């Protein structure tokens, strides 16, 4: 089935329905600082020392809710639920008195991003309203669903994008006008990114946003697993219910283009020497005894001519490219668009992981998906595994495939900047 995607050649049959909600937010008088209680999204925190650093930043850091630590999954989820209940009872987290949408701004040097946070009516991919572009891993969806059930909360917003008409009217006008007012909160996180949040509660502004977004579709930029979790939990609760909606940040990429980065792979049980030996003569292999930055430049040059990857973990970088056409013909599934068949992620999963290395892509014991390049290399070297560094896919390829209803292999892209977790939450129960 073909869909009109984020480029909006034709209006959506049913557009985006973003609704106001009473945000659950930290009381700044009860925490050390707003920056100290925030966190990157749960799936960006990959290193134990990163988790410990966040836990140590403030006793009320949001990581205690999105990544609780205990001896079993059930105990972790119960701990998160108990913690959320206690923080609300103690007034650490308080509910805004009026329902509203929230204008959210991130500024990182010359990069400025603004969007609107609200609760979005859920829809299936076949509806052509919210378009996924990646597959998901069932065990992660199950894990997130257990946490959301236990806490009865949306703890962090997904990142969705849509393409406005550049007229400066509708949602864009409300966003820009709101950003001239004093914010509800303003903070700068340790990474140097400044964050500001405003509430839009006036009926005229809310009506203008609602009418505008009803003409648009969205692409899931970040949060496929949480979107799939929203859909699973909606199916468990008779409609109408609060579970018919999920917390999202909507960004108009006609005004605020996102960055697209790669998500790397860490193969826990495969040493680099074994990975290279298994390739045989199916790829060209070149050893690079250079710093990481130079190795990534070589990867970018090779990726301009075809599929290419960097392997690391033994103290050097190994650039592999020019895969055997015969190997690709035997291993890449037919029946997909050429743009999908030639994706690096497709070749990695179908050819290298499945065929050459025999690595199960959905097993946390064998593979991890890591956003940070340095962390991926360091962990591979520490553990004796193999880091597979990827080159980012172009955004227009993502949009074109989503428009056709074609999903990319899981964890193919990392859109950003991602919203900080902890600035505004949504409780589904009072």
Coordinates of N, CA and C in Angstrom, one line a residue, residues 266-361:
X266 N 26.9 -3.4 18.8 CA 27.9 -4.1 19.5 C 27.6 -5.5 19.6
X267 N 28.5 -6.4 19.0 CA 28.4 -7.8 19.0 C 29.2 -8.4 20.2
X268 N 28.5 -8.7 21.2 CA 29.1 -9.1 22.5 C 30.0 -10.3 22.4
X269 N 29.6 -11.3 21.6 CA 30.3 -12.6 21.7 C 31.1 -12.9 20.4
X270 N 31.3 -11.9 19.6 CA 32.1 -12.1 18.4 C 33.3 -11.2 18.4
X271 N 34.5 -11.8 18.6 CA 35.8 -11.0 18.5 C 36.0 -10.5 17.1
X272 N 36.7 -9.4 17.0 CA 37.0 -8.8 15.7 C 37.7 -9.8 14.8
X273 N 38.7 -10.5 15.3 CA 39.4 -11.5 14.4 C 38.5 -12.5 13.8
X274 N 37.5 -13.0 14.6 CA 36.6 -14.0 14.1 C 35.6 -13.4 13.1
X275 N 35.2 -12.1 13.3 CA 34.3 -11.4 12.4 C 35.0 -11.2 11.1
X276 N 36.2 -10.9 11.1 CA 37.0 -10.6 9.8 C 37.2 -12.0 9.1
X277 N 37.6 -13.0 9.8 CA 37.8 -14.3 9.2 C 36.6 -14.8 8.5
X278 N 35.4 -14.6 9.1 CA 34.2 -15.1 8.6 C 33.8 -14.4 7.2
X279 N 34.3 -13.2 7.0 CA 34.0 -12.5 5.8 C 34.6 -13.2 4.6
X280 N 35.8 -13.8 4.8 CA 36.4 -14.4 3.6 C 36.8 -13.3 2.6
X281 N 36.4 -13.6 1.3 CA 36.6 -12.6 0.3 C 35.3 -12.0 -0.2
X282 N 34.3 -12.0 0.7 CA 33.0 -11.4 0.3 C 32.9 -9.9 0.5
X283 N 33.8 -9.3 1.2 CA 33.9 -7.9 1.3 C 35.4 -7.5 1.1
X284 N 35.6 -6.3 0.7 CA 36.9 -5.7 0.7 C 37.2 -5.3 2.2
X285 N 38.4 -5.6 2.7 CA 38.7 -5.2 4.1 C 40.0 -4.4 4.1
X286 N 40.0 -3.3 4.8 CA 41.2 -2.4 4.9 C 41.3 -2.1 6.4
X287 N 42.5 -2.3 6.9 CA 42.8 -1.9 8.3 C 43.2 -0.5 8.3
X288 N 42.7 0.3 9.3 CA 42.9 1.7 9.4 C 43.5 1.9 10.8
X289 N 44.8 2.2 10.9 CA 45.4 2.6 12.2 C 45.4 4.1 12.3
X290 N 44.3 4.6 12.5 CA 44.1 6.1 12.6 C 43.1 6.4 13.7
X291 N 43.0 7.6 14.1 CA 42.0 8.0 15.2 C 40.6 7.8 14.7
X292 N 39.7 7.8 15.6 CA 38.3 7.5 15.3 C 37.7 8.5 14.2
X293 N 38.0 9.8 14.4 CA 37.5 10.8 13.5 C 37.9 10.5 12.1
X294 N 39.2 10.1 11.9 CA 39.7 9.8 10.5 C 39.0 8.6 10.0
X295 N 38.8 7.6 10.8 CA 38.2 6.4 10.4 C 36.8 6.6 9.9
X296 N 36.1 7.5 10.7 CA 34.7 7.8 10.3 C 34.7 8.6 8.9
X297 N 35.7 9.4 8.7 CA 35.8 10.1 7.4 C 35.9 9.1 6.3
X298 N 36.8 8.0 6.5 CA 36.9 7.0 5.5 C 35.7 6.2 5.3
X299 N 34.9 6.0 6.4 CA 33.6 5.3 6.2 C 32.7 6.1 5.4
X300 N 32.6 7.4 5.6 CA 31.7 8.3 4.9 C 32.1 8.3 3.4
X301 N 33.4 8.3 3.1 CA 33.8 8.3 1.7 C 33.4 7.0 1.0
X302 N 33.6 5.9 1.7 CA 33.2 4.5 1.2 C 31.7 4.4 1.0
X303 N 31.0 4.9 2.0 CA 29.5 4.8 2.0 C 28.9 5.6 0.8
X304 N 29.6 6.6 0.3 CA 29.1 7.3 -0.9 C 29.0 6.5 -2.1
X305 N 29.8 5.4 -2.1 CA 29.9 4.5 -3.3 C 29.1 3.2 -3.1
X306 N 28.6 2.9 -1.9 CA 27.9 1.7 -1.7 C 27.9 1.3 -0.2
X307 N 27.6 0.1 0.1 CA 27.5 -0.4 1.5 C 28.9 -0.4 2.1
X308 N 29.0 0.1 3.3 CA 30.3 0.2 4.0 C 30.1 0.2 5.5
X309 N 31.0 -0.4 6.3 CA 30.9 -0.5 7.7 C 32.3 -0.4 8.3
X310 N 32.4 0.1 9.6 CA 33.7 0.0 10.3 C 33.6 -1.0 11.4
X311 N 34.5 -1.9 11.5 CA 34.6 -2.8 12.6 C 35.7 -2.4 13.6
X312 N 35.4 -2.5 14.8 CA 36.4 -2.1 15.9 C 36.3 -2.9 17.1
X313 N 37.3 -2.9 17.9 CA 37.3 -3.7 19.2 C 38.6 -4.3 19.5
X314 N 39.6 -4.2 18.5 CA 40.9 -4.8 18.7 C 42.0 -3.8 18.7
X315 N 41.6 -2.5 18.9 CA 42.6 -1.4 18.9 C 42.8 -0.8 17.6
X316 N 42.2 -1.3 16.5 CA 42.3 -0.7 15.2 C 40.9 -0.6 14.6
X317 N 40.8 0.0 13.4 CA 39.5 0.1 12.7 C 39.7 -0.7 11.4
X318 N 38.6 -1.4 11.0 CA 38.7 -2.2 9.8 C 37.5 -1.8 8.9
X319 N 37.8 -1.1 7.8 CA 36.8 -0.7 6.9 C 36.4 -1.8 6.0
X320 N 35.1 -2.2 6.0 CA 34.7 -3.3 5.1 C 33.7 -2.7 4.1
X321 N 33.9 -2.9 2.8 CA 33.0 -2.3 1.8 C 33.0 -3.2 0.6
X322 N 32.4 -2.8 -0.5 CA 32.3 -3.5 -1.8 C 31.9 -5.0 -1.6
X323 N 30.7 -5.2 -1.0 CA 30.2 -6.6 -0.8 C 30.0 -7.3 -2.1
X324 N 30.2 -8.6 -2.1 CA 30.0 -9.4 -3.3 C 28.6 -9.3 -3.8
X325 N 28.4 -9.0 -5.1 CA 27.1 -8.9 -5.6 C 26.4 -10.3 -5.5
X326 N 27.1 -11.3 -5.7 CA 26.5 -12.7 -5.6 C 26.0 -12.9 -4.2
X327 N 26.8 -12.5 -3.2 CA 26.3 -12.7 -1.8 C 25.1 -11.9 -1.5
X328 N 25.0 -10.6 -2.0 CA 23.9 -9.8 -1.8 C 22.6 -10.4 -2.4
X329 N 22.8 -10.9 -3.7 CA 21.7 -11.5 -4.4 C 21.1 -12.7 -3.6
X330 N 22.0 -13.4 -2.9 CA 21.5 -14.7 -2.2 C 20.9 -14.3 -0.9
X331 N 21.3 -13.2 -0.3 CA 20.9 -13.0 1.1 C 19.9 -11.8 1.3
X332 N 19.8 -10.9 0.4 CA 18.8 -9.8 0.6 C 17.4 -10.2 0.1
X333 N 16.4 -10.1 1.0 CA 15.1 -10.6 0.6 C 14.5 -9.8 -0.6
X334 N 13.9 -10.5 -1.5 CA 13.3 -9.9 -2.7 C 11.9 -9.3 -2.3
X335 N 11.3 -8.6 -3.2 CA 10.0 -8.0 -2.9 C 10.0 -6.7 -2.2
X336 N 11.1 -6.1 -2.1 CA 11.2 -4.7 -1.5 C 11.7 -3.7 -2.5
X337 N 11.5 -2.4 -2.2 CA 12.0 -1.4 -3.1 C 13.5 -1.4 -3.1
X338 N 14.1 -1.0 -4.2 CA 15.6 -1.0 -4.3 C 16.2 -0.1 -3.2
X339 N 15.5 1.0 -2.8 CA 16.1 1.8 -1.8 C 16.2 1.0 -0.5
X340 N 15.3 0.1 -0.2 CA 15.4 -0.7 1.0 C 16.5 -1.8 0.9
X341 N 16.5 -2.4 -0.3 CA 17.5 -3.5 -0.5 C 18.9 -3.0 -0.4
X342 N 19.2 -1.7 -0.7 CA 20.5 -1.2 -0.7 C 20.9 -0.5 0.6
X343 N 20.0 -0.4 1.6 CA 20.3 0.2 2.8 C 21.5 -0.5 3.5
X344 N 22.3 0.2 4.2 CA 23.4 -0.4 5.0 C 22.8 -1.3 6.1
X345 N 21.7 -0.8 6.7 CA 21.1 -1.6 7.7 C 20.5 -3.0 7.2
X346 N 20.0 -2.9 6.0 CA 19.5 -4.2 5.4 C 20.6 -5.1 5.1
X347 N 21.7 -4.6 4.6 CA 22.9 -5.5 4.3 C 23.5 -6.0 5.6
X348 N 23.5 -5.2 6.6 CA 24.1 -5.6 7.9 C 23.2 -6.7 8.5
X349 N 21.9 -6.6 8.5 CA 21.1 -7.6 9.2 C 20.9 -8.8 8.3
X350 N 20.5 -8.6 7.0 CA 20.2 -9.8 6.2 C 21.5 -10.5 5.8
X351 N 22.6 -9.8 5.5 CA 23.7 -10.5 4.9 C 24.8 -10.8 6.0
X352 N 25.2 -9.8 6.8 CA 26.2 -10.0 7.8 C 25.8 -10.7 9.0
X353 N 24.7 -10.2 9.7 CA 24.3 -10.8 10.9 C 23.7 -12.2 10.7
X354 N 22.7 -12.2 9.8 CA 22.0 -13.5 9.5 C 22.9 -14.6 8.8
X355 N 23.5 -14.2 7.8 CA 24.2 -15.2 6.9 C 25.7 -15.4 7.3
X356 N 26.4 -14.3 7.4 CA 27.9 -14.5 7.6 C 28.3 -14.8 9.0
X357 N 27.7 -14.0 10.0 CA 28.1 -14.2 11.4 C 27.1 -15.0 12.2
X358 N 25.9 -15.2 11.8 CA 24.9 -16.0 12.5 C 24.6 -15.4 13.9
X359 N 24.4 -14.1 13.9 CA 24.0 -13.4 15.1 C 22.5 -13.1 15.2
X360 N 21.8 -13.6 16.2 CA 20.4 -13.2 16.3 C 20.2 -11.8 16.7
X361 N 19.5 -11.0 15.8 CA 19.4 -9.6 16.0 C 18.5 -9.2 17.1

